[in-house]
mmCIF file of C-alpha atoms in Angstrom:
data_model
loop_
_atom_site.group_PDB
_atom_site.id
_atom_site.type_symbol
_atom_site.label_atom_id
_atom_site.label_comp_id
_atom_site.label_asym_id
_atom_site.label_seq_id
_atom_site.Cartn_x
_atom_site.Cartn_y
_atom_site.Cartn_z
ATOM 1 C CA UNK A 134 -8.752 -16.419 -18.513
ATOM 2 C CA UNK A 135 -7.709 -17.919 -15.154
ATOM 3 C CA UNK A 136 -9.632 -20.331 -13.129
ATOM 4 C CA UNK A 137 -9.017 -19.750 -9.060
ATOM 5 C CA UNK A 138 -10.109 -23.598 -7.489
ATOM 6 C CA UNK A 139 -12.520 -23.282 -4.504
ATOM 7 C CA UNK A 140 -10.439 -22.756 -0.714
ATOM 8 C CA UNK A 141 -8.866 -25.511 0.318
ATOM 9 C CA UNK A 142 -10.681 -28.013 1.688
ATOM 10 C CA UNK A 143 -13.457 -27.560 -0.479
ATOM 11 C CA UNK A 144 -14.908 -29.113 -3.345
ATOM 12 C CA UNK A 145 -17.680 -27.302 -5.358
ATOM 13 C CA UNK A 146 -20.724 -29.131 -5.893
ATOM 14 C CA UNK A 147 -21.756 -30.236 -9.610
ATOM 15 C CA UNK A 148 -24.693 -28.248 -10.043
ATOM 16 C CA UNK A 149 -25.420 -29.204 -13.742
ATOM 17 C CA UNK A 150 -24.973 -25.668 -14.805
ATOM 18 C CA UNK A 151 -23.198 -25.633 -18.005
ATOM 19 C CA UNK A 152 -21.601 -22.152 -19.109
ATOM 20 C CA UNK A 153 -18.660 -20.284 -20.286
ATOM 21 C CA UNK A 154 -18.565 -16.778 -18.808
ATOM 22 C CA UNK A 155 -17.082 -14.747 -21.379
ATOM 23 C CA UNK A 156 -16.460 -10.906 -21.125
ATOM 24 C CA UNK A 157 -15.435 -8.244 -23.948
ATOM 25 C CA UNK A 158 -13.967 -4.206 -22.592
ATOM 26 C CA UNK A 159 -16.547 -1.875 -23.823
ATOM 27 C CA UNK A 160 -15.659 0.884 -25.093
ATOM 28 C CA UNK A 161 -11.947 -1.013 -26.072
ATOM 29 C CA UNK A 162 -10.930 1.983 -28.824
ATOM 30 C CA UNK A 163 -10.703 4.340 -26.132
ATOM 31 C CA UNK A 164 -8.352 2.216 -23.716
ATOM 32 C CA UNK A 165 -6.346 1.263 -26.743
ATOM 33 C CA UNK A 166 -5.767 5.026 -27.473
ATOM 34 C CA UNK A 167 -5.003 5.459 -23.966
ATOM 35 C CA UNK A 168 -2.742 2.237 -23.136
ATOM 36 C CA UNK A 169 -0.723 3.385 -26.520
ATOM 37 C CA UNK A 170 0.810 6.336 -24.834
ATOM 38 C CA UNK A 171 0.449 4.384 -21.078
ATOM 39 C CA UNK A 172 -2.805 4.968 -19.252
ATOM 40 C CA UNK A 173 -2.237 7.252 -16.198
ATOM 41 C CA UNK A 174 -5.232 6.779 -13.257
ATOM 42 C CA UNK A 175 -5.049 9.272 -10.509
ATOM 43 C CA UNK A 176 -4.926 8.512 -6.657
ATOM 44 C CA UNK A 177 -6.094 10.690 -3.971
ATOM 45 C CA UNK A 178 -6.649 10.897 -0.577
ATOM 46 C CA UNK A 179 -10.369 11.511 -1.172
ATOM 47 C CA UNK A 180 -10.700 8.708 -3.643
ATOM 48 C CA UNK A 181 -10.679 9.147 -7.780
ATOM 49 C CA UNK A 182 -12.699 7.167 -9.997
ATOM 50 C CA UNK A 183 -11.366 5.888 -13.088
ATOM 51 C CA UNK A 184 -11.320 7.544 -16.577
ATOM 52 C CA UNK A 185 -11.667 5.335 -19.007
ATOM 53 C CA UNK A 186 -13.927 3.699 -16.472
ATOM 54 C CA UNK A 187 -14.202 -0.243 -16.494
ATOM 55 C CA UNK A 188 -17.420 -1.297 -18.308
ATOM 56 C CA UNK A 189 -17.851 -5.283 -19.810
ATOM 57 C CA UNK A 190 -20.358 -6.852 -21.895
ATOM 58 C CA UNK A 191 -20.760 -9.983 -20.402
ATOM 59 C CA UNK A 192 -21.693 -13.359 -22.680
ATOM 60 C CA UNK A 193 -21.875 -17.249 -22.211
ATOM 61 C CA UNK A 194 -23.523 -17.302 -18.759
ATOM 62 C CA UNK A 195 -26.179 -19.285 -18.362
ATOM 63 C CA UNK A 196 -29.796 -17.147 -18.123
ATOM 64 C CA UNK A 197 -31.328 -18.210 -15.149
ATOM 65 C CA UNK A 198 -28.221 -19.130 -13.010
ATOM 66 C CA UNK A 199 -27.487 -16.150 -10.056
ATOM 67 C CA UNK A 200 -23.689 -14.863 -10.831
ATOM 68 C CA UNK A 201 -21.354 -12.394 -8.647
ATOM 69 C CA UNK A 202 -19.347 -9.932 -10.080
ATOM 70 C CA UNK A 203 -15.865 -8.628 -8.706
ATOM 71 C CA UNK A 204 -13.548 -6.329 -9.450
ATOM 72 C CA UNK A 205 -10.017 -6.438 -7.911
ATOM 73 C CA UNK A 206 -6.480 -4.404 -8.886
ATOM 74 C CA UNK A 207 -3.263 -5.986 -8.257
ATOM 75 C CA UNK A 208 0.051 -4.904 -9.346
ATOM 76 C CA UNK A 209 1.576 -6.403 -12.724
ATOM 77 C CA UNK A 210 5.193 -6.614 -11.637
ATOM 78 C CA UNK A 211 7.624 -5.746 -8.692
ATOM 79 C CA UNK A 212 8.800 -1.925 -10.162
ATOM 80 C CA UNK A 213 8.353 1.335 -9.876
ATOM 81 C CA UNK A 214 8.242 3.321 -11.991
ATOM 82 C CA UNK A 215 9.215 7.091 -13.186
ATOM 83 C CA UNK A 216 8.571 9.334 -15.869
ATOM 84 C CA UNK A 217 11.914 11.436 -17.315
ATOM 85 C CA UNK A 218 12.092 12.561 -21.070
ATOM 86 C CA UNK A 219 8.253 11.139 -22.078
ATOM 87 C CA UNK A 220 8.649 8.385 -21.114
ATOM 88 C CA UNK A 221 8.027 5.748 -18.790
ATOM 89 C CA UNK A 222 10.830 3.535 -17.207
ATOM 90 C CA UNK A 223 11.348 1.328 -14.380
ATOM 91 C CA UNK A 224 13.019 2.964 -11.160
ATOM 92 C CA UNK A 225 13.389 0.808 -9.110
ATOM 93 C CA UNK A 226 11.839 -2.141 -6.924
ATOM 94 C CA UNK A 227 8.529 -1.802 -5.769
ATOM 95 C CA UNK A 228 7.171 -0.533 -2.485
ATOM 96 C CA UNK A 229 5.301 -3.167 -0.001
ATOM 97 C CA UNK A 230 1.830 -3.918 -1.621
ATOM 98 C CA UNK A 231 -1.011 -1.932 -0.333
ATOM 99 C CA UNK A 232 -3.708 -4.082 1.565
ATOM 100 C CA UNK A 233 -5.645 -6.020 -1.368
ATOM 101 C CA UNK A 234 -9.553 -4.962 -1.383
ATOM 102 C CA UNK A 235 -11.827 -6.504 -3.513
ATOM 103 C CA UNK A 236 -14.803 -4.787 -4.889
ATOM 104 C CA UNK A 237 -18.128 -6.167 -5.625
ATOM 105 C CA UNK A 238 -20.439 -4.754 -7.913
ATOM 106 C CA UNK A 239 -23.634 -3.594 -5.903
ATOM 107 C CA UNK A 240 -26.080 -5.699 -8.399
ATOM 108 C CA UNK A 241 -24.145 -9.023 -7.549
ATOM 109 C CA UNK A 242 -26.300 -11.139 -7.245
ATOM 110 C CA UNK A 243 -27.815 -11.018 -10.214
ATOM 111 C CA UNK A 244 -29.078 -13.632 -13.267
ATOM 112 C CA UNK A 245 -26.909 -14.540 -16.076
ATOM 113 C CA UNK A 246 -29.673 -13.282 -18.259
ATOM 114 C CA UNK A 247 -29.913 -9.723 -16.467
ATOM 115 C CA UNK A 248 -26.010 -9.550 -16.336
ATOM 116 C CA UNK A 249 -26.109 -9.776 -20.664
ATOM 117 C CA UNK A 250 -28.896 -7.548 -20.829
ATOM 118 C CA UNK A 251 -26.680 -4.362 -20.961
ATOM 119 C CA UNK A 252 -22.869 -3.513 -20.082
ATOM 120 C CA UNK A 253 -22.170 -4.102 -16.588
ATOM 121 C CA UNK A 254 -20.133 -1.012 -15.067
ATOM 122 C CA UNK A 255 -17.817 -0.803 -12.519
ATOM 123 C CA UNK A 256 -17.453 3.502 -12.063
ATOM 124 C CA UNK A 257 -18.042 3.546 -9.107
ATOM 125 C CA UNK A 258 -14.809 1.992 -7.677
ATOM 126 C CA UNK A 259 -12.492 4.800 -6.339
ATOM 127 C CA UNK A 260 -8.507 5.032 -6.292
ATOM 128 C CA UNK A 261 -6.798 6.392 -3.052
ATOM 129 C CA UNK A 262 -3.494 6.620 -1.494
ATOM 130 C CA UNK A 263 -4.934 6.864 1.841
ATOM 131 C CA UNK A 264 -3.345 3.807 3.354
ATOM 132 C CA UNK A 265 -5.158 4.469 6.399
ATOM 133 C CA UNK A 266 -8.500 4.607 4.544
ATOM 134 C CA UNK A 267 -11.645 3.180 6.853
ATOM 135 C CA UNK A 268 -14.582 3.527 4.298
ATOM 136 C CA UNK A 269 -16.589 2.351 1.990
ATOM 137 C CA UNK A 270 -17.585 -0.729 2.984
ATOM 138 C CA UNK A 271 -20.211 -2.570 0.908
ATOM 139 C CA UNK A 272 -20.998 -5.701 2.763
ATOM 140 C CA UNK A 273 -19.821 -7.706 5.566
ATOM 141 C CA UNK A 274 -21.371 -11.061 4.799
ATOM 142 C CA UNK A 275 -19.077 -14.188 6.951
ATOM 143 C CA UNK A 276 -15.473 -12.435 6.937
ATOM 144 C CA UNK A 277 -16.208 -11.158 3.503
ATOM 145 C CA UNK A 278 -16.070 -6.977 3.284
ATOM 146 C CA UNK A 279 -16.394 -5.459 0.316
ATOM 147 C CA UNK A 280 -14.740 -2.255 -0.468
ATOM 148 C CA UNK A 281 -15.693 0.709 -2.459
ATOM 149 C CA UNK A 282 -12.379 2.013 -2.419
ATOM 150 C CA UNK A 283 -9.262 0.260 -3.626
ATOM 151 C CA UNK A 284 -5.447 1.558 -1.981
ATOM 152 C CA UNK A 285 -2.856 1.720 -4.739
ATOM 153 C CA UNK A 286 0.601 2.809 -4.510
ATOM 154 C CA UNK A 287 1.707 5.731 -6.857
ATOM 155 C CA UNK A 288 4.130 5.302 -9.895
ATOM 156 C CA UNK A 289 3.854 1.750 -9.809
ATOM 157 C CA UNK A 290 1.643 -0.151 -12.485
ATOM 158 C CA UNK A 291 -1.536 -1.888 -11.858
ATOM 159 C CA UNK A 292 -4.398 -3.950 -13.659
ATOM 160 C CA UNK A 293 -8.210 -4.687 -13.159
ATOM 161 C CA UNK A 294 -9.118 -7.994 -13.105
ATOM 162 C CA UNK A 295 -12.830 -8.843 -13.236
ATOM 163 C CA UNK A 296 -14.150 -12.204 -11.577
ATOM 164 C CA UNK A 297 -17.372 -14.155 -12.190
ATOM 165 C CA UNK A 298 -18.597 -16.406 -9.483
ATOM 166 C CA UNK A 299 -21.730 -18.635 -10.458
ATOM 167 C CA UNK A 300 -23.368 -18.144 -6.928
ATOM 168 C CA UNK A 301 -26.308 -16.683 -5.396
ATOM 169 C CA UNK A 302 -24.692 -16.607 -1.762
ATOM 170 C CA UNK A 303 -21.624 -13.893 -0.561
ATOM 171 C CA UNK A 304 -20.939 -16.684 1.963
ATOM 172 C CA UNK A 305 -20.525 -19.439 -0.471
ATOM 173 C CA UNK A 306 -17.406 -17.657 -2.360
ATOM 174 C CA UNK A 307 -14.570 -19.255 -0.393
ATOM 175 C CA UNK A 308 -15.864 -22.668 -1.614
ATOM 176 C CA UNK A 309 -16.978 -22.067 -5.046
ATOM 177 C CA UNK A 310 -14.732 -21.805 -8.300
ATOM 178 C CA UNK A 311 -13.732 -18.405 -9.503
ATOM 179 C CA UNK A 312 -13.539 -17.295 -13.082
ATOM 180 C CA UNK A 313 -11.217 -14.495 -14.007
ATOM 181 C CA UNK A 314 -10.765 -12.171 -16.872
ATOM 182 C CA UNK A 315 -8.193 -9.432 -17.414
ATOM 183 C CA UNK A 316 -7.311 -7.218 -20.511
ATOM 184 C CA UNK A 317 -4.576 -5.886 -20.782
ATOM 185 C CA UNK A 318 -5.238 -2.257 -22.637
ATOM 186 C CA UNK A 319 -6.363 -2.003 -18.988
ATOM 187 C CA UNK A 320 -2.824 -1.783 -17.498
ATOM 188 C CA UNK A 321 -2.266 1.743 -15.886
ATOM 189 C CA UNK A 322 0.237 3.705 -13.816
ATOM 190 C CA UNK A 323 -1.185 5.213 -10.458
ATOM 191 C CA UNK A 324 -0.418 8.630 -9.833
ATOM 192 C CA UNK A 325 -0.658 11.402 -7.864
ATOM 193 C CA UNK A 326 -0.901 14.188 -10.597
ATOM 194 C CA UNK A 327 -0.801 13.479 -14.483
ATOM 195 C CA UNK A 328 2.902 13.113 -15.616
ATOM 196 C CA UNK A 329 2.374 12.858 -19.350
ATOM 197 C CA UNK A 330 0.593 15.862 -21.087
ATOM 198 C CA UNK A 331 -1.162 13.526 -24.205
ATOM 199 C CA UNK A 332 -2.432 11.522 -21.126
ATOM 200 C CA UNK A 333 -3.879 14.981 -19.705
ATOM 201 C CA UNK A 334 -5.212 15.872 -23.190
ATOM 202 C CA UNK A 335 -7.403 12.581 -23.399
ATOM 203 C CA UNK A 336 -8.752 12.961 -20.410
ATOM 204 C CA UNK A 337 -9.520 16.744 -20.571
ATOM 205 C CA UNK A 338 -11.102 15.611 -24.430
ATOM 206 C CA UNK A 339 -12.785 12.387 -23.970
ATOM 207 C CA UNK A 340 -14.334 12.569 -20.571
ATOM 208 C CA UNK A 341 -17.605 13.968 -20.695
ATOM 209 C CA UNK A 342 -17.132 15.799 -16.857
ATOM 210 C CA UNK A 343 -14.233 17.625 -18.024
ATOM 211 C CA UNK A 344 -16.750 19.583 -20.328
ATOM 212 C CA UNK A 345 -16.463 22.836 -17.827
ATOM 213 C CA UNK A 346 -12.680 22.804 -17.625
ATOM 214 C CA UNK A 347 -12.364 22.292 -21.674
ATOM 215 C CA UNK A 348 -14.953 25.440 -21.722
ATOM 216 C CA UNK A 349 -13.091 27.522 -19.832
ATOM 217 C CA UNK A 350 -9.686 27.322 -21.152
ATOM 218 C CA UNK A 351 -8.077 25.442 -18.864
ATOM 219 C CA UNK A 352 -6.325 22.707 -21.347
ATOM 220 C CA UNK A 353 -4.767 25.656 -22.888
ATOM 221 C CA UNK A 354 -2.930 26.762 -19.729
ATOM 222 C CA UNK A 355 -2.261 23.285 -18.798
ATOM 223 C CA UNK A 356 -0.328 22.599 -21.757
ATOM 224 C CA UNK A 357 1.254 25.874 -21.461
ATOM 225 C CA UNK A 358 2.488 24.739 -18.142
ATOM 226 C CA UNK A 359 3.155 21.180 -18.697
ATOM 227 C CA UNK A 360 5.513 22.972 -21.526
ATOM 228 C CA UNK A 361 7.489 24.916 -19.283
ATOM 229 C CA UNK A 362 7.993 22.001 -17.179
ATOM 230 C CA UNK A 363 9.083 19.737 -19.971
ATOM 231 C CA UNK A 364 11.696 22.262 -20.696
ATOM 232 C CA UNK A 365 13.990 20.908 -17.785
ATOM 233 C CA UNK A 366 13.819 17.380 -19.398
ATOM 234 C CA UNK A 367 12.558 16.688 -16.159
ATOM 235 C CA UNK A 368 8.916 14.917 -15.124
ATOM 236 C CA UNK A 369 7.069 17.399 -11.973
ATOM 237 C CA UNK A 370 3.784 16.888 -11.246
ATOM 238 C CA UNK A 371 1.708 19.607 -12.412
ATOM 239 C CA UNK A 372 1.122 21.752 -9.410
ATOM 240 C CA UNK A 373 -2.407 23.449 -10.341
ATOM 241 C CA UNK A 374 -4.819 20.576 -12.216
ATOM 242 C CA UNK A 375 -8.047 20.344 -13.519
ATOM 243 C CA UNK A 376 -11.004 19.683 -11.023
ATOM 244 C CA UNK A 377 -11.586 16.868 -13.622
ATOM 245 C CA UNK A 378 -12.649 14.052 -10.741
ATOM 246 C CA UNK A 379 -13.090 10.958 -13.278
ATOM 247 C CA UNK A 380 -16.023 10.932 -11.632
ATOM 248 C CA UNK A 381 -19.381 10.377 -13.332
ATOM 249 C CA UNK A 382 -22.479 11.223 -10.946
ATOM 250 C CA UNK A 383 -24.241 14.135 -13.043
ATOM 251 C CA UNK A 384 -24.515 16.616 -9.854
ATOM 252 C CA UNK A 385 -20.291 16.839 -9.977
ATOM 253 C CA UNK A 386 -20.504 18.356 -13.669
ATOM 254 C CA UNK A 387 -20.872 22.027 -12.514
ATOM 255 C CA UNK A 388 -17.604 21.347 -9.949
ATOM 256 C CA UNK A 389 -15.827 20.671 -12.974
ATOM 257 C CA UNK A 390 -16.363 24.095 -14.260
ATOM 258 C CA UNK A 391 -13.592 24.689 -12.190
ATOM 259 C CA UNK A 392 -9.770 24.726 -12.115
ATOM 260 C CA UNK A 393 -6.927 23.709 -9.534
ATOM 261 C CA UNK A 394 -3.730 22.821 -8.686
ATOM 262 C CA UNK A 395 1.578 -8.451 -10.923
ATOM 263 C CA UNK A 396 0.920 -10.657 -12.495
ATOM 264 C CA UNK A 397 -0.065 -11.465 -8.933
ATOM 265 C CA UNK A 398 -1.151 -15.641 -8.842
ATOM 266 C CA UNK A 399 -2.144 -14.819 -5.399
ATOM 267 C CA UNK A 400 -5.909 -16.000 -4.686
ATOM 268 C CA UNK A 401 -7.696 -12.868 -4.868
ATOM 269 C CA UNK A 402 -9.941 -14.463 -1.778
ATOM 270 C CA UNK A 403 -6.822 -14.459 0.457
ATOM 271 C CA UNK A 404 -7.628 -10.108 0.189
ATOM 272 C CA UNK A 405 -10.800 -10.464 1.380
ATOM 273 C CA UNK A 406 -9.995 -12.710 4.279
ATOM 274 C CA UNK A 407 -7.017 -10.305 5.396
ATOM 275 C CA UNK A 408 -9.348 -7.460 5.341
ATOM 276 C CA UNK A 409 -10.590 -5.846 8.996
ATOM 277 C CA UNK A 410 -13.856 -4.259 9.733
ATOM 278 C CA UNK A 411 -13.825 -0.352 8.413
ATOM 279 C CA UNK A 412 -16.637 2.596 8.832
ATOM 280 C CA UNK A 413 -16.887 5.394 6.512
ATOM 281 C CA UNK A 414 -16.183 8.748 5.608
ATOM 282 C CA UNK A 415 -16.922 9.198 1.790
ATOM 283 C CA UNK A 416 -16.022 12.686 0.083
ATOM 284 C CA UNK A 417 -18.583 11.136 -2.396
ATOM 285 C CA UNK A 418 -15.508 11.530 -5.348
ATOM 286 C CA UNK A 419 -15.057 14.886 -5.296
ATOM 287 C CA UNK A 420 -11.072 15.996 -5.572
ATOM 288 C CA UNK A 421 -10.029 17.935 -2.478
ATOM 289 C CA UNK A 422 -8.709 20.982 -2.081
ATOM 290 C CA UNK A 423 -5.632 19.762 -0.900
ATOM 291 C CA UNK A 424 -5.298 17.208 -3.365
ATOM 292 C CA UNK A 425 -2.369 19.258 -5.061
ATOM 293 C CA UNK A 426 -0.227 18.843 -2.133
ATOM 294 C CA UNK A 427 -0.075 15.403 -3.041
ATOM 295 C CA UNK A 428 1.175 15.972 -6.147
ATOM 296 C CA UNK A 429 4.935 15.824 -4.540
ATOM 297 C CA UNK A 430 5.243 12.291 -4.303
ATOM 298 C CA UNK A 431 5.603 11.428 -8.052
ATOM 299 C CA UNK A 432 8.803 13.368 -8.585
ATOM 300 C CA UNK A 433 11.595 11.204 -8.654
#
């Protein structure tokens, strides 16, 4: 649990609130299984939501005070990283961070009471390598914007951090203290195509949008391929994947049917600040058909 002091400057004002905003990962068994053989996200031009998505239960806020929710990622060391043999190993020194974003979840602002009700989701947040990315903007409150789209950098390794702001007002979060929560089962490796086949398995049996693609066979000739790859002793991204998107809006499921090819102290209000005014072109999480070009980049 980190505490990030109010900008500079600024003193926050003693409201009398007392709390202690606690958070627990739902659904914790499944990350576990997944950060045990090192959780894999995928990036795409188009944007890819997370699988296992970022859900919290929420405790010790206080019921009738207004709280704000964020989600940020930032990178937990300066490495990348490659995959040769199974496993994962550093490569080499990172590449130049991508522009921080900072998402905020679309029910902020919202009563301490309301936020405990239920598990607070964050699915909706999508991974991209589009560096030159101008959408999904949420809000533009002061020189606050809030994206729905976070730019990651592939084969290096990342964690979500989750922040709770006691605060009914976007413009009052430069001056009022932060409270943030990470876990680490989160940690994950961003890339552009799956490089370990259990990681591809999990996905293809846990996540419920992958049901098509498990019907039709497709794990079967996966791991058929993923085997002839293997046999080099070399890691290549799989060239022909599942149209598995991560994503979890019910009208995608019949897509899926088919088949294709840090611990940074920074302030995570310094990303917001840096961030310039975007419009948007949303693909609305589907994976593109030329997402398999991208696959390339993870070789090393």
């Amino acid at each position: 649990h980190v505490f990030f002091r109010a900008a500079a400057g600024f003193e926050p004002k003693d409201d009398g609130v007392k709390d202690n905003p606690k958070a627990t990962l739902d659904g914790k068994k499944l990350w576990d299984i997944f950060f045990e053989h090192g959780t894999e996200m995928v990036i795409t031009k188009s944007g890819r939501r997370m699988f296992p998505s970022f859900k919290v239960k929420m405790s010790g806020l206080d019921k009738k005070a207004k709280y704000i929710l964020l989600l940020d990622i930032v990178p937990v060391d300066d490495c990348r990283y490659k995959f040769h043999n199974g496993t994962w190993s550093i490569a080499g020194k990172a590449d130049p961070d991508m522009p921080r974003r900072m998402y905020i979840h679309p029910d902020s602002p919202c009563s301490g009471e309301q936020w405990m009700q239920k598990p607070v989701s964050f699915q909706k947040l999508k991974l991209t390598n589009n560096i030159a990315d101008k959408s999904g903007f949420v809000s533009t409150p002061f020189f606050f914007i809030f994206f729905l789209f976070t730019i990651l950098n592939s084969m290096h390794k990342y964690q979500p951090r989750l922040h709770v702001v006691r605060t009914h007002d976007l413009m009052a979060l430069p001056f009022v203290e932060w409270k943030t929560l990470a876990f680490e089962e989160t940690v994950f490796i961003a890339v552009t195509a799956y490089q370990n086949e259990k990681i591809t398995q999990l996905k293809i049996d846990n996540n419920p949008f992958a049901k098509g693609f498990r019907d039709s066979g497709g794990g079967k000739r996966e791991k058929k391929r993923l085997a002839l790859h293997s046999s080099s002793h070399e890691s290549y991204p799989l060239t022909k994947r599942a149209k598995m998107d991560d994503d979890h809006d019910d009208e995608e499921d019949s897509n899926l049917k088919h088949t294709k090819t840090s611990n940074n102290n920074n302030n995570p209000r310094d990303a917001t600040r840096s961030a310039t005014s975007h419009g948007g072109d949303d693909d609305d999480g589907d994976v593109d058909d030329n997402d398999g070009a991208e696959s390339g980049g993870d070789d090393d």
